Amino acid sequence: MTLKDHFHLKKDSFSIDNREDASVYFGGSTLNSRLRERLEDDFVRPRQVPKFCLYGAFGAGKTHTENHIAYLLQTDLASDYPTEPISLDISP
């Protein structure tokens, strides 16, 4: 039995594709819950357009988190909070 078969992996490699794997969040369940709560809170509070800023060191998971947020907005939260996520890449 291969490692892939043992762990029921679907891909040939162990790399993460930020867009393809956006439905799975690798930052942990507590952080994922906090992200969802923050997103929902941003829509129900009487303030301006919700904004989200991610920052961190190279390789910390910013792009994956950004794609996961977009995934949540376009799937789980889409019926209650229709949105159009906009991503800006800003050079260092």
Tab-separated table of C-alpha atoms in Angstrom:
chain	number	residue	atom	x	y	z
A	1	MET	CA	0.000	0.000	0.000
A	2	THR	CA	1.358	3.414	-0.932
A	3	LEU	CA	1.310	6.474	1.318
A	4	LYS	CA	-1.197	8.046	-1.086
A	5	ASP	CA	-3.545	5.061	-0.738
A	6	HIS	CA	-3.087	4.846	3.037
A	7	PHE	CA	-4.134	8.470	3.607
A	8	HIS	CA	-6.773	8.447	0.836
A	9	LEU	CA	-5.028	11.270	-1.017
A	10	LYS	CA	-6.410	12.300	-4.381
A	11	LYS	CA	-3.392	14.178	-5.750
A	12	ASP	CA	-0.036	12.850	-6.899
A	13	SER	CA	1.911	15.415	-4.866
A	14	PHE	CA	1.730	16.912	-1.395
A	15	SER	CA	1.811	20.519	-2.588
A	16	ILE	CA	-1.030	22.971	-2.008
A	17	ASP	CA	-2.542	24.853	-4.921
A	18	ASN	CA	-3.903	28.084	-3.431
A	19	ARG	CA	-6.887	28.235	-5.780
A	20	GLU	CA	-7.626	24.543	-6.293
A	21	ASP	CA	-7.432	23.791	-2.550
A	22	ALA	CA	-9.295	26.916	-1.387
A	23	SER	CA	-12.184	24.853	-0.012
A	24	VAL	CA	-9.853	23.344	2.613
A	25	TYR	CA	-8.296	25.707	5.139
A	26	PHE	CA	-4.906	24.678	6.493
A	27	GLY	CA	-4.742	27.416	9.138
A	28	GLY	CA	-6.614	25.405	11.770
A	29	SER	CA	-10.246	25.119	12.802
A	30	THR	CA	-10.117	27.919	15.404
A	31	LEU	CA	-8.753	30.417	12.906
A	32	ASN	CA	-11.226	29.234	10.269
A	33	SER	CA	-14.109	29.837	12.715
A	34	ARG	CA	-12.752	33.295	13.533
A	35	LEU	CA	-12.533	34.128	9.814
A	36	ARG	CA	-16.167	33.089	9.247
A	37	GLU	CA	-17.354	35.062	12.285
A	38	ARG	CA	-15.429	38.133	11.145
A	39	LEU	CA	-16.865	37.911	7.629
A	40	GLU	CA	-20.442	37.528	8.877
A	41	ASP	CA	-19.934	40.305	11.450
A	42	ASP	CA	-18.645	42.670	8.753
A	43	PHE	CA	-21.897	42.277	6.829
A	44	VAL	CA	-24.310	42.800	9.708
A	45	ARG	CA	-22.627	45.811	11.346
A	46	PRO	CA	-23.731	49.237	10.131
A	47	ARG	CA	-20.464	50.435	8.616
A	48	GLN	CA	-18.980	50.893	5.192
A	49	VAL	CA	-18.026	48.220	2.678
A	50	PRO	CA	-16.326	45.279	4.472
A	51	LYS	CA	-12.565	45.168	3.963
A	52	PHE	CA	-10.018	42.583	4.979
A	53	CYS	CA	-6.235	42.998	5.152
A	54	LEU	CA	-3.864	40.051	5.395
A	55	TYR	CA	-0.223	40.477	6.259
A	56	GLY	CA	2.585	38.203	7.341
A	57	ALA	CA	5.957	36.792	6.444
A	58	PHE	CA	6.693	35.014	3.183
A	59	GLY	CA	5.121	31.545	3.255
A	60	ALA	CA	2.813	32.287	6.197
A	61	GLY	CA	-0.310	31.376	4.186
A	62	LYS	CA	-1.660	34.784	3.156
A	63	THR	CA	-2.526	33.763	-0.410
A	64	HIS	CA	-4.140	30.516	0.719
A	65	THR	CA	-6.168	32.378	3.375
A	66	GLU	CA	-7.218	34.977	0.799
A	67	ASN	CA	-8.414	32.274	-1.587
A	68	HIS	CA	-10.228	30.486	1.242
A	69	ILE	CA	-12.031	33.728	2.167
A	70	ALA	CA	-13.059	34.210	-1.475
A	71	TYR	CA	-14.248	30.582	-1.540
A	72	LEU	CA	-16.374	31.109	1.591
A	73	LEU	CA	-17.875	34.291	0.149
A	74	GLN	CA	-18.701	32.601	-3.149
A	75	THR	CA	-20.142	29.387	-1.635
A	76	ASP	CA	-21.166	29.144	2.037
A	77	LEU	CA	-22.001	32.821	2.549
A	78	ALA	CA	-23.163	33.652	-0.985
A	79	SER	CA	-26.896	33.253	-0.364
A	80	ASP	CA	-26.913	35.529	2.702
A	81	TYR	CA	-24.211	37.990	1.638
A	82	PRO	CA	-23.791	38.240	-2.143
A	83	THR	CA	-20.329	39.626	-2.818
A	84	GLU	CA	-17.713	40.125	-5.487
A	85	PRO	CA	-14.285	39.556	-3.892
A	86	ILE	CA	-11.544	41.848	-5.190
A	87	SER	CA	-7.912	40.951	-4.617
A	88	LEU	CA	-5.088	43.469	-4.893
A	89	ASP	CA	-1.475	42.371	-5.178
A	90	ILE	CA	0.725	45.063	-3.678
A	91	SER	CA	4.463	44.819	-4.117
A	92	PRO	CA	6.662	45.047	-1.018
